[in-house]
Amino acid sequence: MRSVRQCSRTACGRPAVATLTYVYADSTAVLGPLAQHAEPHSYDLCVPHAERLTAPRGWEVVRLLPEFEPLAPSRDDLLALADAVREAGRAPEPVAAPSAPEPAALADAPRRGHLRVLRGAGADPGEGTV
């Protein structure tokens, strides 16, 4: 399923439609369709930022597509979303707890939530270590 990626430009929350990469050896900026996966050395751009892109002085911009349009969700995307919602709505399966017997020293100790009071050697019966 395609993820909804946002434009890499600061303070821009529009959906990304193009990916910008740089070829430093050729002093070229390549602007093409949105890549399948986000890469650390590429930039995702929305329609306005892709259309207004300029390169540094002495660099060339190669545009692989003349126009960039937001992609509509495909049937696969909608089915994947429906499966994810269905899976999230299922009741969790019960997890079987291990049936290890408790040591006799702990079995008669009073319990407080998930903490237990351990009776220490030489301690008063009313005192314990938590």
GROMACS .gro file of N, CA and C in nm:
model
  390
    1MET      N    1   0.085  -0.118   0.000
    1MET     CA    2   0.000   0.000   0.000
    1MET      C    3   0.089   0.124   0.000
    2ARG      N    4   0.056   0.220  -0.081
    2ARG     CA    5   0.130   0.346  -0.083
    2ARG      C    6   0.101   0.422   0.045
    3SER      N    7   0.205   0.479   0.101
    3SER     CA    8   0.183   0.561   0.219
    3SER      C    9   0.158   0.704   0.175
    4VAL      N   10   0.090   0.779   0.257
    4VAL     CA   11   0.066   0.919   0.226
    4VAL      C   12   0.183   0.997   0.281
    5ARG      N   13   0.274   1.033   0.192
    5ARG     CA   14   0.391   1.109   0.233
    5ARG      C   15   0.364   1.256   0.208
    6GLN      N   16   0.422   1.337   0.293
    6GLN     CA   17   0.404   1.481   0.281
    6GLN      C   18   0.525   1.544   0.214
    7CYS      N   19   0.504   1.664   0.167
    7CYS     CA   20   0.610   1.741   0.104
    7CYS      C   21   0.724   1.762   0.204
    8SER      N   22   0.846   1.753   0.155
    8SER     CA   23   0.964   1.768   0.241
    8SER      C   24   0.994   1.913   0.276
    9ARG      N   25   0.932   2.008   0.209
    9ARG     CA   26   0.958   2.149   0.237
    9ARG      C   27   0.905   2.185   0.376
   10THR      N   28   0.976   2.268   0.445
   10THR     CA   29   0.940   2.308   0.581
   10THR      C   30   0.803   2.374   0.583
   11ALA      N   31   0.721   2.335   0.678
   11ALA     CA   32   0.588   2.390   0.703
   11ALA      C   33   0.489   2.363   0.590
   12CYS      N   34   0.517   2.268   0.504
   12CYS     CA   35   0.424   2.232   0.397
   12CYS      C   36   0.364   2.097   0.433
   13GLY      N   37   0.233   2.090   0.441
   13GLY     CA   38   0.166   1.966   0.478
   13GLY      C   39   0.092   1.900   0.364
   14ARG      N   40   0.116   1.949   0.242
   14ARG     CA   41   0.045   1.892   0.126
   14ARG      C   42   0.103   1.755   0.091
   15PRO      N   43   0.023   1.670   0.025
   15PRO     CA   44   0.075   1.537  -0.014
   15PRO      C   45   0.181   1.548  -0.122
   16ALA      N   46   0.281   1.462  -0.112
   16ALA     CA   47   0.390   1.461  -0.209
   16ALA      C   48   0.347   1.390  -0.336
   17VAL      N   49   0.392   1.442  -0.451
   17VAL     CA   50   0.360   1.382  -0.580
   17VAL      C   51   0.485   1.357  -0.663
   18ALA      N   52   0.599   1.410  -0.623
   18ALA     CA   53   0.722   1.397  -0.701
   18ALA      C   54   0.840   1.377  -0.606
   19THR      N   55   0.945   1.316  -0.659
   19THR     CA   56   1.067   1.295  -0.582
   19THR      C   57   1.183   1.365  -0.650
   20LEU      N   58   1.257   1.441  -0.573
   20LEU     CA   59   1.373   1.515  -0.621
   20LEU      C   60   1.499   1.447  -0.573
   21THR      N   61   1.589   1.419  -0.666
   21THR     CA   62   1.720   1.363  -0.630
   21THR      C   63   1.828   1.446  -0.700
   22TYR      N   64   1.946   1.445  -0.644
   22TYR     CA   65   2.058   1.520  -0.700
   22TYR      C   66   2.165   1.424  -0.749
   23VAL      N   67   2.221   1.453  -0.868
   23VAL     CA   68   2.337   1.381  -0.920
   23VAL      C   69   2.452   1.481  -0.913
   24TYR      N   70   2.526   1.473  -0.805
   24TYR     CA   71   2.630   1.573  -0.779
   24TYR      C   72   2.741   1.568  -0.884
   25ALA      N   73   2.775   1.452  -0.934
   25ALA     CA   74   2.883   1.439  -1.032
   25ALA      C   75   2.850   1.513  -1.161
   26ASP      N   76   2.720   1.519  -1.197
   26ASP     CA   77   2.678   1.586  -1.321
   26ASP      C   78   2.617   1.723  -1.296
   27SER      N   79   2.613   1.769  -1.172
   27SER     CA   80   2.547   1.895  -1.135
   27SER      C   81   2.405   1.900  -1.191
   28THR      N   82   2.329   1.794  -1.160
   28THR     CA   83   2.194   1.780  -1.213
   28THR      C   84   2.097   1.748  -1.100
   29ALA      N   85   1.981   1.813  -1.106
   29ALA     CA   86   1.870   1.782  -1.016
   29ALA      C   87   1.765   1.709  -1.099
   30VAL      N   88   1.724   1.590  -1.055
   30VAL     CA   89   1.628   1.509  -1.129
   30VAL      C   90   1.496   1.508  -1.053
   31LEU      N   91   1.390   1.553  -1.120
   31LEU     CA   92   1.257   1.557  -1.061
   31LEU      C   93   1.170   1.458  -1.136
   32GLY      N   94   1.126   1.355  -1.066
   32GLY     CA   95   1.047   1.250  -1.130
   32GLY      C   96   0.926   1.213  -1.048
   33PRO      N   97   0.856   1.108  -1.088
   33PRO     CA   98   0.737   1.066  -1.014
   33PRO      C   99   0.775   1.023  -0.872
   34LEU      N  100   0.677   1.021  -0.785
   34LEU     CA  101   0.699   0.986  -0.645
   34LEU      C  102   0.758   0.845  -0.636
   35ALA      N  103   0.869   0.832  -0.566
   35ALA     CA  104   0.936   0.703  -0.550
   35ALA      C  105   0.852   0.610  -0.463
   36GLN      N  106   0.871   0.481  -0.483
   36GLN     CA  107   0.797   0.381  -0.405
   36GLN      C  108   0.826   0.397  -0.256
   37HIS      N  109   0.951   0.418  -0.221
   37HIS     CA  110   0.993   0.427  -0.081
   37HIS      C  111   1.067   0.558  -0.059
   38ALA      N  112   1.052   0.614   0.059
   38ALA     CA  113   1.124   0.736   0.094
   38ALA      C  114   1.271   0.702   0.113
   39GLU      N  115   1.357   0.778   0.051
   39GLU     CA  116   1.501   0.760   0.062
   39GLU      C  117   1.560   0.875   0.141
   40PRO      N  118   1.666   0.851   0.217
   40PRO     CA  119   1.723   0.958   0.299
   40PRO      C  120   1.786   1.072   0.219
   41HIS      N  121   1.830   1.047   0.096
   41HIS     CA  122   1.897   1.151   0.019
   41HIS      C  123   1.812   1.203  -0.096
   42SER      N  124   1.680   1.187  -0.083
   42SER     CA  125   1.588   1.241  -0.183
   42SER      C  126   1.482   1.323  -0.110
   43TYR      N  127   1.411   1.403  -0.186
   43TYR     CA  128   1.312   1.494  -0.128
   43TYR      C  129   1.179   1.474  -0.198
   44ASP      N  130   1.073   1.458  -0.122
   44ASP     CA  131   0.939   1.446  -0.178
   44ASP      C  132   0.878   1.585  -0.185
   45LEU      N  133   0.818   1.618  -0.298
   45LEU     CA  134   0.762   1.752  -0.318
   45LEU      C  135   0.616   1.744  -0.358
   46CYS      N  136   0.539   1.845  -0.318
   46CYS     CA  137   0.399   1.857  -0.357
   46CYS      C  138   0.393   1.923  -0.496
   47VAL      N  139   0.272   1.936  -0.551
   47VAL     CA  140   0.257   1.994  -0.686
   47VAL      C  141   0.313   2.136  -0.695
   48PRO      N  142   0.275   2.230  -0.606
   48PRO     CA  143   0.329   2.366  -0.619
   48PRO      C  144   0.481   2.373  -0.608
   49HIS      N  145   0.540   2.298  -0.515
   49HIS     CA  146   0.685   2.303  -0.500
   49HIS      C  147   0.756   2.232  -0.616
   50ALA      N  148   0.697   2.127  -0.671
   50ALA     CA  149   0.757   2.059  -0.787
   50ALA      C  150   0.754   2.149  -0.911
   51GLU      N  151   0.645   2.226  -0.927
   51GLU     CA  152   0.634   2.314  -1.043
   51GLU      C  153   0.728   2.434  -1.035
   52ARG      N  154   0.755   2.483  -0.912
   52ARG     CA  155   0.838   2.603  -0.895
   52ARG      C  156   0.985   2.571  -0.869
   53LEU      N  157   1.023   2.445  -0.879
   53LEU     CA  158   1.159   2.404  -0.846
   53LEU      C  159   1.263   2.473  -0.936
   54THR      N  160   1.365   2.526  -0.873
   54THR     CA  161   1.480   2.579  -0.947
   54THR      C  162   1.605   2.514  -0.889
   55ALA      N  163   1.708   2.504  -0.969
   55ALA     CA  164   1.833   2.443  -0.925
   55ALA      C  165   1.937   2.551  -0.898
   56PRO      N  166   2.041   2.519  -0.826
   56PRO     CA  167   2.148   2.616  -0.801
   56PRO      C  168   2.213   2.660  -0.933
   57ARG      N  169   2.275   2.774  -0.929
   57ARG     CA  170   2.342   2.829  -1.048
   57ARG      C  171   2.445   2.728  -1.100
   58GLY      N  172   2.440   2.702  -1.231
   58GLY     CA  173   2.532   2.607  -1.292
   58GLY      C  174   2.479   2.464  -1.295
   59TRP      N  175   2.366   2.442  -1.234
   59TRP     CA  176   2.306   2.309  -1.232
   59TRP      C  177   2.194   2.302  -1.335
   60GLU      N  178   2.162   2.181  -1.377
   60GLU     CA  179   2.054   2.156  -1.472
   60GLU      C  180   1.942   2.080  -1.401
   61VAL      N  181   1.817   2.112  -1.436
   61VAL     CA  182   1.701   2.041  -1.381
   61VAL      C  183   1.646   1.950  -1.490
   62VAL      N  184   1.635   1.822  -1.461
   62VAL     CA  185   1.576   1.726  -1.554
   62VAL      C  186   1.440   1.688  -1.497
   63ARG      N  187   1.334   1.720  -1.573
   63ARG     CA  188   1.198   1.686  -1.531
   63ARG      C  189   1.153   1.564  -1.611
   64LEU      N  190   1.128   1.453  -1.542
   64LEU     CA  191   1.088   1.331  -1.609
   64LEU      C  192   0.941   1.331  -1.646
   65LEU      N  193   0.861   1.410  -1.580
   65LEU     CA  194   0.718   1.424  -1.611
   65LEU      C  195   0.688   1.572  -1.628
   66PRO      N  196   0.611   1.609  -1.731
   66PRO     CA  197   0.580   1.751  -1.749
   66PRO      C  198   0.483   1.804  -1.644
   67GLU      N  199   0.391   1.721  -1.598
   67GLU     CA  200   0.292   1.763  -1.497
   67GLU      C  201   0.286   1.660  -1.385
   68PHE      N  202   0.264   1.710  -1.265
   68PHE     CA  203   0.251   1.623  -1.149
   68PHE      C  204   0.112   1.639  -1.092
   69GLU      N  205   0.043   1.528  -1.074
   69GLU     CA  206  -0.092   1.531  -1.018
   69GLU      C  207  -0.095   1.438  -0.898
   70PRO      N  208  -0.174   1.476  -0.796
   70PRO     CA  209  -0.187   1.385  -0.681
   70PRO      C  210  -0.248   1.253  -0.726
   71LEU      N  211  -0.194   1.146  -0.672
   71LEU     CA  212  -0.242   1.013  -0.707
   71LEU      C  213  -0.367   0.979  -0.627
   72ALA      N  214  -0.466   0.925  -0.694
   72ALA     CA  215  -0.587   0.880  -0.626
   72ALA      C  216  -0.561   0.742  -0.566
   73PRO      N  217  -0.630   0.710  -0.457
   73PRO     CA  218  -0.610   0.576  -0.399
   73PRO      C  219  -0.651   0.468  -0.499
   74SER      N  220  -0.571   0.364  -0.509
   74SER     CA  221  -0.604   0.253  -0.598
   74SER      C  222  -0.692   0.153  -0.525
   75ARG      N  223  -0.743   0.058  -0.598
   75ARG     CA  224  -0.828  -0.046  -0.538
   75ARG      C  225  -0.747  -0.124  -0.433
   76ASP      N  226  -0.619  -0.150  -0.462
   76ASP     CA  227  -0.534  -0.221  -0.366
   76ASP      C  228  -0.520  -0.143  -0.236
   77ASP      N  229  -0.505  -0.011  -0.247
   77ASP     CA  230  -0.493   0.072  -0.127
   77ASP      C  231  -0.619   0.064  -0.042
   78LEU      N  232  -0.735   0.070  -0.107
   78LEU     CA  233  -0.861   0.065  -0.034
   78LEU      C  234  -0.883  -0.071   0.031
   79LEU      N  235  -0.846  -0.178  -0.038
   79LEU     CA  236  -0.859  -0.312   0.021
   79LEU      C  237  -0.765  -0.330   0.139
   80ALA      N  238  -0.643  -0.279   0.127
   80ALA     CA  239  -0.547  -0.288   0.237
   80ALA      C  240  -0.596  -0.209   0.358
   81LEU      N  241  -0.655  -0.093   0.334
   81LEU     CA  242  -0.710  -0.013   0.443
   81LEU      C  243  -0.826  -0.086   0.511
   82ALA      N  244  -0.914  -0.146   0.431
   82ALA     CA  245  -1.027  -0.221   0.487
   82ALA      C  246  -0.977  -0.340   0.570
   83ASP      N  247  -0.874  -0.410   0.522
   83ASP     CA  248  -0.818  -0.522   0.598
   83ASP      C  249  -0.756  -0.475   0.729
   84ALA      N  250  -0.689  -0.361   0.728
   84ALA     CA  251  -0.627  -0.308   0.850
   84ALA      C  252  -0.733  -0.269   0.953
   85VAL      N  253  -0.843  -0.208   0.907
   85VAL     CA  254  -0.951  -0.171   0.999
   85VAL      C  255  -1.017  -0.296   1.055
   86ARG      N  256  -1.037  -0.395   0.970
   86ARG     CA  257  -1.098  -0.520   1.015
   86ARG      C  258  -1.010  -0.588   1.119
   87GLU      N  259  -0.880  -0.591   1.096
   87GLU     CA  260  -0.786  -0.653   1.189
   87GLU      C  261  -0.783  -0.579   1.322
   88ALA      N  262  -0.787  -0.446   1.318
   88ALA     CA  263  -0.785  -0.367   1.441
   88ALA      C  264  -0.912  -0.386   1.523
   89GLY      N  265  -1.023  -0.419   1.457
   89GLY     CA  266  -1.149  -0.436   1.527
   89GLY      C  267  -1.167  -0.573   1.591
   90ARG      N  268  -1.080  -0.667   1.558
   90ARG     CA  269  -1.092  -0.801   1.616
   90ARG      C  270  -1.051  -0.799   1.763
   91ALA      N  271  -1.119  -0.886   1.840
   91ALA     CA  272  -1.084  -0.899   1.982
   91ALA      C  273  -0.950  -0.972   1.992
   92PRO      N  274  -0.863  -0.928   2.081
   92PRO     CA  275  -0.734  -0.996   2.095
   92PRO      C  276  -0.754  -1.138   2.148
   93GLU      N  277  -0.671  -1.228   2.098
   93GLU     CA  278  -0.679  -1.366   2.145
   93GLU      C  279  -0.620  -1.375   2.285
   94PRO      N  280  -0.684  -1.454   2.374
   94PRO     CA  281  -0.631  -1.464   2.510
   94PRO      C  282  -0.493  -1.532   2.510
   95VAL      N  283  -0.408  -1.481   2.594
   95VAL     CA  284  -0.274  -1.536   2.606
   95VAL      C  285  -0.271  -1.627   2.727
   96ALA      N  286  -0.226  -1.750   2.707
   96ALA     CA  287  -0.220  -1.846   2.818
   96ALA      C  288  -0.104  -1.809   2.909
   97ALA      N  289  -0.135  -1.797   3.038
   97ALA     CA  290  -0.033  -1.765   3.136
   97ALA      C  291   0.043  -1.892   3.174
   98PRO      N  292   0.172  -1.882   3.198
   98PRO     CA  293   0.247  -2.001   3.240
   98PRO      C  294   0.195  -2.049   3.374
   99SER      N  295   0.191  -2.180   3.390
   99SER     CA  296   0.134  -2.237   3.512
   99SER      C  297   0.243  -2.281   3.609
  100ALA      N  298   0.340  -2.195   3.633
  100ALA     CA  299   0.447  -2.228   3.729
  100ALA      C  300   0.395  -2.202   3.870
  101PRO      N  301   0.412  -2.297   3.959
  101PRO     CA  302   0.366  -2.276   4.097
  101PRO      C  303   0.451  -2.171   4.167
  102GLU      N  304   0.387  -2.095   4.256
  102GLU     CA  305   0.460  -1.994   4.331
  102GLU      C  306   0.536  -2.060   4.444
  103PRO      N  307   0.652  -2.007   4.479
  103PRO     CA  308   0.724  -2.061   4.595
  103PRO      C  309   0.640  -2.045   4.722
  104ALA      N  310   0.656  -2.136   4.814
  104ALA     CA  311   0.576  -2.136   4.937
  104ALA      C  312   0.596  -2.007   5.016
  105ALA      N  313   0.716  -1.950   5.012
  105ALA     CA  314   0.743  -1.827   5.089
  105ALA      C  315   0.662  -1.710   5.035
  106LEU      N  316   0.632  -1.709   4.908
  106LEU     CA  317   0.558  -1.599   4.850
  106LEU      C  318   0.407  -1.623   4.849
  107ALA      N  319   0.366  -1.747   4.861
  107ALA     CA  320   0.225  -1.779   4.849
  107ALA      C  321   0.142  -1.715   4.960
  108ASP      N  322   0.196  -1.706   5.082
  108ASP     CA  323   0.118  -1.649   5.192
  108ASP      C  324   0.145  -1.501   5.215
  109ALA      N  325   0.234  -1.441   5.135
  109ALA     CA  326   0.265  -1.299   5.151
  109ALA      C  327   0.150  -1.215   5.095
  110PRO      N  328   0.118  -1.105   5.165
  110PRO     CA  329   0.010  -1.020   5.113
  110PRO      C  330   0.051  -0.955   4.981
  111ARG      N  331  -0.047  -0.934   4.891
  111ARG     CA  332  -0.020  -0.874   4.760
  111ARG      C  333  -0.078  -0.735   4.754
  112ARG      N  334  -0.008  -0.648   4.685
  112ARG     CA  335  -0.056  -0.512   4.660
  112ARG      C  336  -0.039  -0.486   4.512
  113GLY      N  337  -0.144  -0.508   4.433
  113GLY     CA  338  -0.135  -0.487   4.289
  113GLY      C  339  -0.034  -0.582   4.228
  114HIS      N  340   0.067  -0.531   4.161
  114HIS     CA  341   0.169  -0.616   4.101
  114HIS      C  342   0.291  -0.630   4.191
  115LEU      N  343   0.289  -0.565   4.310
  115LEU     CA  344   0.402  -0.573   4.403
  115LEU      C  345   0.373  -0.679   4.509
  116ARG      N  346   0.476  -0.741   4.560
  116ARG     CA  347   0.463  -0.839   4.667
  116ARG      C  348   0.548  -0.797   4.785
  117VAL      N  349   0.502  -0.828   4.904
  117VAL     CA  350   0.578  -0.799   5.025
  117VAL      C  351   0.657  -0.924   5.059
  118LEU      N  352   0.789  -0.911   5.066
  118LEU     CA  353   0.875  -1.024   5.099
  118LEU      C  354   0.918  -1.010   5.244
  119ARG      N  355   0.901  -1.114   5.316
  119ARG     CA  356   0.941  -1.113   5.455
  119ARG      C  357   1.089  -1.146   5.464
  120GLY      N  358   1.163  -1.058   5.528
  120GLY     CA  359   1.309  -1.078   5.540
  120GLY      C  360   1.342  -1.155   5.667
  121ALA      N  361   1.461  -1.211   5.672
  121ALA     CA  362   1.505  -1.284   5.789
  121ALA      C  363   1.532  -1.186   5.902
  122GLY      N  364   1.476  -1.211   6.023
  122GLY     CA  365   1.496  -1.126   6.138
  122GLY      C  366   1.408  -1.003   6.138
  123ALA      N  367   1.320  -0.988   6.042
  123ALA     CA  368   1.231  -0.871   6.038
  123ALA      C  369   1.107  -0.898   6.122
  124ASP      N  370   1.049  -0.793   6.175
  124ASP     CA  371   0.924  -0.807   6.249
  124ASP      C  372   0.817  -0.861   6.155
  125PRO      N  373   0.718  -0.937   6.205
  125PRO     CA  374   0.613  -0.991   6.119
  125PRO      C  375   0.533  -0.881   6.050
  126GLY      N  376   0.527  -0.763   6.106
  126GLY     CA  377   0.451  -0.656   6.043
  126GLY      C  378   0.531  -0.578   5.939
  127GLU      N  379   0.662  -0.598   5.933
  127GLU     CA  380   0.746  -0.524   5.839
  127GLU      C  381   0.783  -0.614   5.721
  128GLY      N  382   0.809  -0.556   5.610
  128GLY     CA  383   0.851  -0.632   5.492
  128GLY      C  384   0.932  -0.544   5.401
  129THR      N  385   0.992  -0.605   5.303
  129THR     CA  386   1.069  -0.533   5.205
  129THR      C  387   0.992  -0.536   5.073
  130VAL      N  388   0.977  -0.422   5.011
  130VAL     CA  389   0.902  -0.416   4.885
  130VAL      C  390   0.999  -0.405   4.770
   0.00000   0.00000   0.00000
